[in-house]
Coordinates of C-alpha atoms and ligand atoms in Angstrom, one line a residue:
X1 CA 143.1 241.0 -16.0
X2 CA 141.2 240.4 -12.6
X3 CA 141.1 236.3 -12.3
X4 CA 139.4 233.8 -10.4
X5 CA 140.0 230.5 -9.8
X6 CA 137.6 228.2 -8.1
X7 CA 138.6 225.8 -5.9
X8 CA 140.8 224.8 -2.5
X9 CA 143.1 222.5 -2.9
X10 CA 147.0 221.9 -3.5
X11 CA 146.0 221.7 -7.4
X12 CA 144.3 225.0 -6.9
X13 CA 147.3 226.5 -5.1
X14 CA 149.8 225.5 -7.4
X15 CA 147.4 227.3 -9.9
X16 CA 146.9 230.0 -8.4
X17 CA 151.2 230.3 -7.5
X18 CA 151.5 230.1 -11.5
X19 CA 148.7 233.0 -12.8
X20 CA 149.9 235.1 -9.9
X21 CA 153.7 235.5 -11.6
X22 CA 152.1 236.4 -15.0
X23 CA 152.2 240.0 -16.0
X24 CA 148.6 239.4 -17.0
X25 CA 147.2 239.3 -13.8
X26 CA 146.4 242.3 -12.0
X27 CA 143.9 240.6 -8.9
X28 CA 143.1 237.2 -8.5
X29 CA 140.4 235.7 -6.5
X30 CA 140.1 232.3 -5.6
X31 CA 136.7 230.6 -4.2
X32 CA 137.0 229.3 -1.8
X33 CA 140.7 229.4 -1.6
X34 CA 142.8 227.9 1.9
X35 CA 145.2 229.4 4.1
X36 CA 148.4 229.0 1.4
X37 CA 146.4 230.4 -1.4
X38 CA 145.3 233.2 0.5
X39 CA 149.4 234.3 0.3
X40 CA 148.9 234.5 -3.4
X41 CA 145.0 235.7 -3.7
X42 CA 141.8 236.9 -2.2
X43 CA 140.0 234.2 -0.8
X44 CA 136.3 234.2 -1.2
X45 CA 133.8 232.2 1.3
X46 CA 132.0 230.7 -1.9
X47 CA 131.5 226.6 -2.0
X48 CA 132.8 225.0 -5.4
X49 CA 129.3 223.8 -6.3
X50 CA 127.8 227.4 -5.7
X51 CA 127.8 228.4 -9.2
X52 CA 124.8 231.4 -8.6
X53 CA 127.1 233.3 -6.3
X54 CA 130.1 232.5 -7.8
X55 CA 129.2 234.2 -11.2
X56 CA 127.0 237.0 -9.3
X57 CA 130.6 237.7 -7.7
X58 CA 133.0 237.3 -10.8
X59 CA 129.9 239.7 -13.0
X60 CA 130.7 242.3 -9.6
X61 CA 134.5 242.3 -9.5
X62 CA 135.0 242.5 -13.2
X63 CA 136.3 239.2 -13.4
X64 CA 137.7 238.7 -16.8
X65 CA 138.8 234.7 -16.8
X66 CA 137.6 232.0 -14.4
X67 CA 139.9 228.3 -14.0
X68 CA 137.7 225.9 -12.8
X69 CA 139.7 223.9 -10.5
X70 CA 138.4 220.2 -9.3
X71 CA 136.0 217.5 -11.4
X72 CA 132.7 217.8 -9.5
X73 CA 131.7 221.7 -10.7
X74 CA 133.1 221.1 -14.2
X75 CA 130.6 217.7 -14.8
X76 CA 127.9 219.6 -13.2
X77 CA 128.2 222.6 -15.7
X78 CA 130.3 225.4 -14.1
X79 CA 131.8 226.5 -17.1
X80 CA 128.8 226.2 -19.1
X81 CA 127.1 228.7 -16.2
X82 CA 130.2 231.2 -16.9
X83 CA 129.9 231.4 -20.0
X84 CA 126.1 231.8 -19.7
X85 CA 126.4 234.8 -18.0
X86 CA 128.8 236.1 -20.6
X87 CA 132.2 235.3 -18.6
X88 CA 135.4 233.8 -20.0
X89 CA 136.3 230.5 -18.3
X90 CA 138.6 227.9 -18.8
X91 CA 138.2 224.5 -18.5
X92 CA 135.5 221.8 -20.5
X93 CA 131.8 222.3 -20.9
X94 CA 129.6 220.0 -19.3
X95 CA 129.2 217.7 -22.1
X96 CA 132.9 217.3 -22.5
X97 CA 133.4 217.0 -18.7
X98 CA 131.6 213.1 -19.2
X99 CA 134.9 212.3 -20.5
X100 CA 135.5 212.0 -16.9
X101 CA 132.4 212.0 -15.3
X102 CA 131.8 208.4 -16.5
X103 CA 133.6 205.6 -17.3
X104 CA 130.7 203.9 -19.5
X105 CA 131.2 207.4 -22.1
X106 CA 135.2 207.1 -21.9
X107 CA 135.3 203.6 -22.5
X108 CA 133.1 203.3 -25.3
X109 CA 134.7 206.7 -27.0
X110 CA 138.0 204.7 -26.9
X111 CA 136.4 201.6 -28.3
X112 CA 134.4 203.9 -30.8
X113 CA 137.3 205.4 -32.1
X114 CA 140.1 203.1 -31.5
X115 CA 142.2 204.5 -28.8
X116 CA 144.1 201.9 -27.0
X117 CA 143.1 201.4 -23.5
X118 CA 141.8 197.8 -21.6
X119 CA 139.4 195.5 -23.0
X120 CA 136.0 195.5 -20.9
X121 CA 132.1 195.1 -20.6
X122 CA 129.8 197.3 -19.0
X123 CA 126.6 196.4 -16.6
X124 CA 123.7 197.7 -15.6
X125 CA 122.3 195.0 -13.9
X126 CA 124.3 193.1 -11.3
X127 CA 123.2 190.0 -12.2
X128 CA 124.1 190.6 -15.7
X129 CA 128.1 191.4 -13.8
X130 CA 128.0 188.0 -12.1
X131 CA 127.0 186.2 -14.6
X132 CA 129.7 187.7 -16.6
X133 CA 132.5 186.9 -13.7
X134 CA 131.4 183.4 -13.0
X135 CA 131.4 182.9 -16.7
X136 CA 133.8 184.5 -18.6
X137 CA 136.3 186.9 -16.5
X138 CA 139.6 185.6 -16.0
X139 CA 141.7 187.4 -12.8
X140 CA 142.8 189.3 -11.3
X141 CA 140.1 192.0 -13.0
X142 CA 139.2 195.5 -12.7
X143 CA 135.7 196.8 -10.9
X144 CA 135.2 200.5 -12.1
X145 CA 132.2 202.6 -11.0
X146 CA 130.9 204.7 -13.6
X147 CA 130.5 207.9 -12.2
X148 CA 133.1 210.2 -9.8
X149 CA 133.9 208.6 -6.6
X150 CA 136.9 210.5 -5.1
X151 CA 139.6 208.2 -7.4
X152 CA 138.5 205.2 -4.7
X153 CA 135.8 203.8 -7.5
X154 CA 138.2 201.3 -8.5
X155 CA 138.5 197.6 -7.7
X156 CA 141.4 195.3 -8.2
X157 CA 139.7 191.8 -7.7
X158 CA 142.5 188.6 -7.9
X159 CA 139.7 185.9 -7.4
X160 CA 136.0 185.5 -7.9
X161 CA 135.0 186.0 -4.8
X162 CA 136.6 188.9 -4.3
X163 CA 134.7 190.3 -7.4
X164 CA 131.7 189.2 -6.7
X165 CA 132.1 191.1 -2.9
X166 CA 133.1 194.3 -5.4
X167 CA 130.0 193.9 -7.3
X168 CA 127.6 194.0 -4.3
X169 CA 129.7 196.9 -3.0
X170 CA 129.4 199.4 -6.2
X171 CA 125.8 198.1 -7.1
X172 CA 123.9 196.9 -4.1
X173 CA 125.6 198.8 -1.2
X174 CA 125.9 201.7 -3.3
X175 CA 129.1 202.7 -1.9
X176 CA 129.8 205.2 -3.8
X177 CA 126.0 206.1 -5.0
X178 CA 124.3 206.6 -8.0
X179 CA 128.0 206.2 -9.4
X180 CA 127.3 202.2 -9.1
X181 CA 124.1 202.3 -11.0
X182 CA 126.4 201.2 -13.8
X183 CA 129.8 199.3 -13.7
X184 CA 133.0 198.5 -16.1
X185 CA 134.4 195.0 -15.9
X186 CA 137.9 195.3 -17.3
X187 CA 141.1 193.2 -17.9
X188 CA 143.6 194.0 -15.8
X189 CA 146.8 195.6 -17.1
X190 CA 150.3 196.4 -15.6
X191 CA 153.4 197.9 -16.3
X192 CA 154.5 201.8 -15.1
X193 CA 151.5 204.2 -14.4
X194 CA 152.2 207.8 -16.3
X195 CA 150.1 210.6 -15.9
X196 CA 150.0 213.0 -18.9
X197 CA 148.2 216.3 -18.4
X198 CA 147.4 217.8 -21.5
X199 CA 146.0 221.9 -23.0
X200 CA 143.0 221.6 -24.9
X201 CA 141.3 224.5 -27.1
X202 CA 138.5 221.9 -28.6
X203 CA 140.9 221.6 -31.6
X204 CA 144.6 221.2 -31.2
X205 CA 146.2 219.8 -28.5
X206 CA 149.7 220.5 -26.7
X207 CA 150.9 217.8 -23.9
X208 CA 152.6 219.2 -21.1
X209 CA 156.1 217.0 -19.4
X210 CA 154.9 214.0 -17.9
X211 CA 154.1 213.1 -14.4
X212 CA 154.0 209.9 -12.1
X213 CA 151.5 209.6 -9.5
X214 CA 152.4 207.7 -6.3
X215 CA 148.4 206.2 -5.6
X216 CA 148.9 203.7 -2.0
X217 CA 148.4 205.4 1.4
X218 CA 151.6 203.1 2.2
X219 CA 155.3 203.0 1.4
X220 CA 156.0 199.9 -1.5
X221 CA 152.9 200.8 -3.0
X222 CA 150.7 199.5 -0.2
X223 CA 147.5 200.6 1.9
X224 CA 144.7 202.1 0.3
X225 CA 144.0 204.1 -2.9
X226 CA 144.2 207.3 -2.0
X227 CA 144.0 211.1 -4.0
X228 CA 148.0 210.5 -4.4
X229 CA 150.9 210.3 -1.9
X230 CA 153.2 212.3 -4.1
X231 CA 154.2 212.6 -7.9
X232 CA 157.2 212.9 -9.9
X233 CA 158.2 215.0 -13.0
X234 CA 159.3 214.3 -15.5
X235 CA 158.7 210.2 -15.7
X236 CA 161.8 208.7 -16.7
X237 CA 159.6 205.8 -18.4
X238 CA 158.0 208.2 -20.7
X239 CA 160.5 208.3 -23.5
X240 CA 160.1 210.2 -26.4
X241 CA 159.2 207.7 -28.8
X242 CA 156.1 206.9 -26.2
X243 CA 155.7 210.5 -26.5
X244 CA 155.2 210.8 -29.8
X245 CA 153.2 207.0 -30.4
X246 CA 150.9 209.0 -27.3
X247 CA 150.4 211.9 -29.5
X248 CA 149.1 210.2 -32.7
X249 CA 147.2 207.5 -31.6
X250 CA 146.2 208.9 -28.0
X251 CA 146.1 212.4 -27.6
X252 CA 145.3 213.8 -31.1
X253 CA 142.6 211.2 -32.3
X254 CA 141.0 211.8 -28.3
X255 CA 140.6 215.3 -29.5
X256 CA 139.2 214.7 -32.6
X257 CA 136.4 212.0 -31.4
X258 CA 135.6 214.4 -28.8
X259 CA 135.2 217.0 -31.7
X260 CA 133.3 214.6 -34.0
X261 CA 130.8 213.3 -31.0
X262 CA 129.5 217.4 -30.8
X263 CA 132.2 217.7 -27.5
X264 CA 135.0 219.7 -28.3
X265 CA 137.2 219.5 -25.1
X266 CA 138.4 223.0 -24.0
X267 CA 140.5 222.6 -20.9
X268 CA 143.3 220.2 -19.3
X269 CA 142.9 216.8 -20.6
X270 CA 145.0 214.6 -18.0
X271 CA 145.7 211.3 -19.5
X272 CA 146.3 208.3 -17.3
X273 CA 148.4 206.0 -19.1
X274 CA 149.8 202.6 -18.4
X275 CA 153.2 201.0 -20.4
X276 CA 152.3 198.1 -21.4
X277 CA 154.3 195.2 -22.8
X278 CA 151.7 195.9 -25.7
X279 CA 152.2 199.6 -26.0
X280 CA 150.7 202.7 -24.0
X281 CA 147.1 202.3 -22.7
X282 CA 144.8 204.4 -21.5
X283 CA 143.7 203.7 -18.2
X284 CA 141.6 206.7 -17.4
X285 CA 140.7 210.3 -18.0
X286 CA 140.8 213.2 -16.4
X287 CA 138.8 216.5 -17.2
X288 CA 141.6 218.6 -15.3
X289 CA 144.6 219.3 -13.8
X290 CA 146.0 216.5 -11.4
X291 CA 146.6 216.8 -7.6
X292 CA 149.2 216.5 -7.2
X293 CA 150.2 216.3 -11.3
X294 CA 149.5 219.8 -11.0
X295 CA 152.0 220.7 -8.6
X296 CA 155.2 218.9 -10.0
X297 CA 154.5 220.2 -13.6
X298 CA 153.5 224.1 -13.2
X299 CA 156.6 224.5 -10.8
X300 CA 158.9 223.3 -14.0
X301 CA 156.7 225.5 -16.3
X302 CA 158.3 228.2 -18.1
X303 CA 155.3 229.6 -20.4
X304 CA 153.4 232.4 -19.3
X305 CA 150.0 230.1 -17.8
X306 CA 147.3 233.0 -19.1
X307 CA 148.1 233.3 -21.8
X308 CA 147.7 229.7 -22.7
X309 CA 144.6 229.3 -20.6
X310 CA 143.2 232.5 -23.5
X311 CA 144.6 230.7 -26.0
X312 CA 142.8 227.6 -24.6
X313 CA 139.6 229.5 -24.5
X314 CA 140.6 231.6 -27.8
X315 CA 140.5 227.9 -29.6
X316 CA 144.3 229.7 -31.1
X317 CA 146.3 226.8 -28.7
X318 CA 148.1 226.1 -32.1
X319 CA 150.0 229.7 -32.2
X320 CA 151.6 228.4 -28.4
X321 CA 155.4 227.5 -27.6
X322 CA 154.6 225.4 -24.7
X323 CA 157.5 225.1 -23.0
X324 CA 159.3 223.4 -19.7
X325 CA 162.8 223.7 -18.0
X326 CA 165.2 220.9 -18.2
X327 CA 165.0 220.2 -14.6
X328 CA 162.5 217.4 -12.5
X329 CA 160.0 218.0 -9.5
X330 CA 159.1 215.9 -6.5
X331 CA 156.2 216.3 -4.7
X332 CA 155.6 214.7 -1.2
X333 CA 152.1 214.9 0.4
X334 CA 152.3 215.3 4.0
X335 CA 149.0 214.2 5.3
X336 CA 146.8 213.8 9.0
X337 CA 147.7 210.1 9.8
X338 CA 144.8 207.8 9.0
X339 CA 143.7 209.8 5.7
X340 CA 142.4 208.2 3.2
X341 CA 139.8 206.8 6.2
X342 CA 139.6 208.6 9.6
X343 CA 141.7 211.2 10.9
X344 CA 141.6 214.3 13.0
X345 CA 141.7 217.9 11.8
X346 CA 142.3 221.3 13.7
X347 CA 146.1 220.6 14.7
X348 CA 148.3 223.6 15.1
X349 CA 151.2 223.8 12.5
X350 CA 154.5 225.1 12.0
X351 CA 156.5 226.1 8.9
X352 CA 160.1 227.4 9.1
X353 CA 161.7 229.8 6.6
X354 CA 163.6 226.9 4.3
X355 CA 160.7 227.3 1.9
X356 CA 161.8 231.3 1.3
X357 CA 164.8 229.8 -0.7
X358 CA 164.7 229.1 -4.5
X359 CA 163.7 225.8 -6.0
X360 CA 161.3 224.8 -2.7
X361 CA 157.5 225.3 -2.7
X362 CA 154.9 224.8 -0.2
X363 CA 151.5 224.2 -1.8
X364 CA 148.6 224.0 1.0
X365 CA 146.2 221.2 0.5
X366 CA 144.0 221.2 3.3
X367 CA 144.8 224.2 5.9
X368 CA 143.3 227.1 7.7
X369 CA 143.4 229.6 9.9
X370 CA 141.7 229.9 13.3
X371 CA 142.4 232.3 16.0
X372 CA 145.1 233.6 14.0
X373 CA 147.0 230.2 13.8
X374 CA 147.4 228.0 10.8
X375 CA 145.8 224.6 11.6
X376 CA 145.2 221.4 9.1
X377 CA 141.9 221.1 7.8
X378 CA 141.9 217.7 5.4
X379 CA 143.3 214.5 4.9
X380 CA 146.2 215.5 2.5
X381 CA 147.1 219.0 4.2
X382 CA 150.4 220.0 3.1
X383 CA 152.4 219.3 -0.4
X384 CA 156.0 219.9 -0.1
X385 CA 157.7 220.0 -3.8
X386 CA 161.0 220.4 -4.9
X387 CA 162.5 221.0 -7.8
X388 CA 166.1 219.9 -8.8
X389 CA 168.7 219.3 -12.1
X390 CA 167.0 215.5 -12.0
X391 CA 164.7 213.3 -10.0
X392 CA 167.6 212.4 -7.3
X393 CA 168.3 215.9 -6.7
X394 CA 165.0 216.8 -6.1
X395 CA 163.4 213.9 -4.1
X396 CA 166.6 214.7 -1.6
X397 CA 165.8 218.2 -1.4
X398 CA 162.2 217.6 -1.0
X399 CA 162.6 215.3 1.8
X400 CA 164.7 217.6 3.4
X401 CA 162.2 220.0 3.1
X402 CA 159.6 217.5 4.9
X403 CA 161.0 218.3 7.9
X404 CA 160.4 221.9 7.7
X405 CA 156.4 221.5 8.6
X406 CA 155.8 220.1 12.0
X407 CA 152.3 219.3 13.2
X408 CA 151.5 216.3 15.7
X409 CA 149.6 213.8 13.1
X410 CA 151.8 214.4 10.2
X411 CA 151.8 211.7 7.7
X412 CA 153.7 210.8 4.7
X413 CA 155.0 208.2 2.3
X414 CA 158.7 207.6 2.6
X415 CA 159.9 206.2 -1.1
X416 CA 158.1 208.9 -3.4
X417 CA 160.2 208.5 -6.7
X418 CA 162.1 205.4 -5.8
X419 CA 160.2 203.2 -8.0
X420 CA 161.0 205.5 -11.0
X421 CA 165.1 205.9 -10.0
X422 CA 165.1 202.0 -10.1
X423 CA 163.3 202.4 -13.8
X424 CA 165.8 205.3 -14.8
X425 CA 168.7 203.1 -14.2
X426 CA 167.2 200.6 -15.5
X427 CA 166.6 202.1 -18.5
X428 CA 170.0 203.5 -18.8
X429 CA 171.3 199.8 -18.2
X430 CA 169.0 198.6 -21.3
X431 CA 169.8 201.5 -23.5
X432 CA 173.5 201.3 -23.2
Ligands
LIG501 P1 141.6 205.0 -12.6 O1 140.8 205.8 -11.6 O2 140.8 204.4 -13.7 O3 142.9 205.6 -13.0 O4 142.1 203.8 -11.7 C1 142.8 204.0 -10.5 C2 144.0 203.1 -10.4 O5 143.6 201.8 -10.5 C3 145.0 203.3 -11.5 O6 145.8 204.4 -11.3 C4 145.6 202.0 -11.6 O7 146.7 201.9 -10.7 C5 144.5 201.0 -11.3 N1 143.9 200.5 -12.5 C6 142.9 201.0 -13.1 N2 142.5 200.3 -14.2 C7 143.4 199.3 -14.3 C8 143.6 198.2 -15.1 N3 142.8 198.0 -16.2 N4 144.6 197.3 -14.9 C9 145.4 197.5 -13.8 N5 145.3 198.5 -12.9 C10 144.3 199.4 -13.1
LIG502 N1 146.4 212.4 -8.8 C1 145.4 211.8 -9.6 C2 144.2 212.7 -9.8 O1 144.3 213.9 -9.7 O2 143.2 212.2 -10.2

């Protein structure tokens, strides 16, 4: 099959790593690709939001499957403009994309169909949202924007006036844009953050091993929110009973509102959940892979990933053995120090040869080449990932592999996993 996956980030690369060891795959393309995924496929000088050239390409290189990578293209209709043109792609139509694409939609689908996830209020008007606050709220509380704002649409307000500043931010300021026009008010929740990503084929659905994002720019969970510092897999809080409570009243009755509401949801579903003391909740959805979910969980993947994304796009997910090794994955972002605000780009890199030997992987985030050297070209530029017989294994190898890229404004968190070996032994204590 010639493939082409659109995109250029470390979700796309660790995509692109995947379909490039199945048999199925003769050429792969990737628009518009970076200097790591051009080890594993062509890269094409097409923009993600291109969709005219992109198909005018994929109709003139036989292109037989497309993966839409990141969240913008797939809520603006890339998939739909595939599939127009008469080309197989995976990933959700337009109309199932909202799931993401706004807040307002997900909530009220959840409250529609009674899918555990925060209690909240929506607003349109911002006087409607203060009135609300000063009335009614109790803190801290959540600020959401409603439409896509990079992950950073999200305010966590411990006082009035801190909400109140949040309110004129999303909807007078317009921070984020037309994603403000409309806002979520909701009660704040805690307890561990899991991220579930989850194959779709509009009917069944089959939940891949579990993830755990690491959000804050800073170590202890501090600094800004940012795309995500680093991720773990599996999370040792996800237990199997959680997994199966997730599947019955989460994941399954998810799919079937979306199938009831005219929006079957072909793709990766990636659910962000949070452990309550009440239960599992739904904090947010995704209408894709995570970055950088995606690059802990395909790394520990053992099924061939084309022929799911077929089966996906077949709607014949139920005849798949989805399966995982018995391992874990740690991923450590290495970034240009001052992401997620300012921070310079264009800095010669270097890479030794550790990453030849099994069980490391170096996904490129943000990278290119100019004059012939590989330089950083992003805020998150490099994700180092590991993989090990558990978590400790693997977060030691992977920070041991941190020290294999060298460029002068590297970044990076230094506790990725440590909040989830403290939970493991913590668990083991409580199940004893
Ligand atoms: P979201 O984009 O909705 O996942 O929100 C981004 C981050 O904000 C989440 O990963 C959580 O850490 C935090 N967050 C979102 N909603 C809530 C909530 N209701 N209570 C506590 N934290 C939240
Ligand atoms: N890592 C979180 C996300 O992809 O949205």
């Amino acid at each position: 099959m010639n493939i082409m996956i659109i995109g250029g980030g470390g979700r796309e690369h660790a995509v692109a790593w995947k379909v490039a060891q199945s048999p199925l795959c003769t050429k792969l393309y990737c628009a518009p690709g970076n200097a790591g995924i051009a080890e594993v496929a062509e890269c094409v000088d097409i923009q993600v939001m291109d969709f005219d050239s992109q198909v005018k390409f994929a109709k003139e290189h036989d292109v037989d499957l497309v993966i839409v990578g990141p969240d913008d293209p797939l809520a603006k209709g890339a998939v739909d403009a595939f599939e127009d043109a008469g080309i197989k792609a995976f990933g959700p139509h337009a109309n199932a994309a909202v799931i993401e694409a706004s807040k307002v939609f997900s909530k009220d689908l959840m409250k529609k169909y009674k899918i555990p996830t925060a209690a909240y209020e929506t607003f349109d008007k911002d006087t409607d949202a203060i009135e609300y606050l000063k009335n009614k709220a109790s803190f801290p509380v959540v600020l959401k924007a409603d439409g896509l704002a990079l992950g950073k649409g999200v305010l966590i307000c411990n006082n009035l006036s801190e909400a109140l500043d949040g309110v004129k931010e999303l909807m007078e300021d317009k921070k984020f844009g037309s994603a403000g026009n409309r806002i979520v008010v909701e009660e704040f929740m805690t307890g561990p953050e899991v991220s579930v990503l989850c194959f779709c084929d509009g009917k069944t659905i089959k939940p891949m091993t579990s993830a755990m994002d690491h959000k804050r720019a800073k170590d202890n969970d501090e600094g800004l929110n940012t795309g995500g510092m680093g991720n773990i897999s599996p999370s040792p809080f996800y237990t199997d009973d959680i997994a199966d409570f997730c599947m019955e009243k989460i994941y399954k009755p998810t799919m079937a509102a979306m199938q009831a509401e005219g929006r079957p949801f072909k793709g990766v579903l990636f659910v962000g959940l949070m452990l309550t003391e009440k239960g599992p909740k739904v904090l947010e959805y995704n209408a894709r892979f995570g970055d950088p979910e995606a690059e802990v969980v395909l790394p520990r993947m053992k099924s061939d990933i084309v022929e799911i994304f077929e089966h996906c796009v077949d709607g014949t997910l139920n005849e798949v053995n989805l399966q995982f090794e018995d391992n874990a994955a740690v991923c450590v972002v290495l970034a240009s120090d001052g992401y997620p605000l300012s921070y310079e780009k264009e800095k010669p890199v270097t890479v030794s040869d550790g990453f030849k030997k099994e069980g490391y992987e170096l996904f490129h985030a943000g990278s290119k080449m100019k004059d012939g050297v590989l330089v950083t070209n992003g805020g998150r530029v490099f994700d180092v990932v590991a993989t090990g017989k558990d978590i400790i294994e693997a977060r030691k190898k992977a920070y041991e592999a941190t020290e294999w890229v060298n460029f002068s404004n590297k970044y990076m968190r230094h506790d990725i996993g440590n909040k989830a070996i403290e939970g493991l032994n913590k668990y083991r204590k409580r199940n004893k």
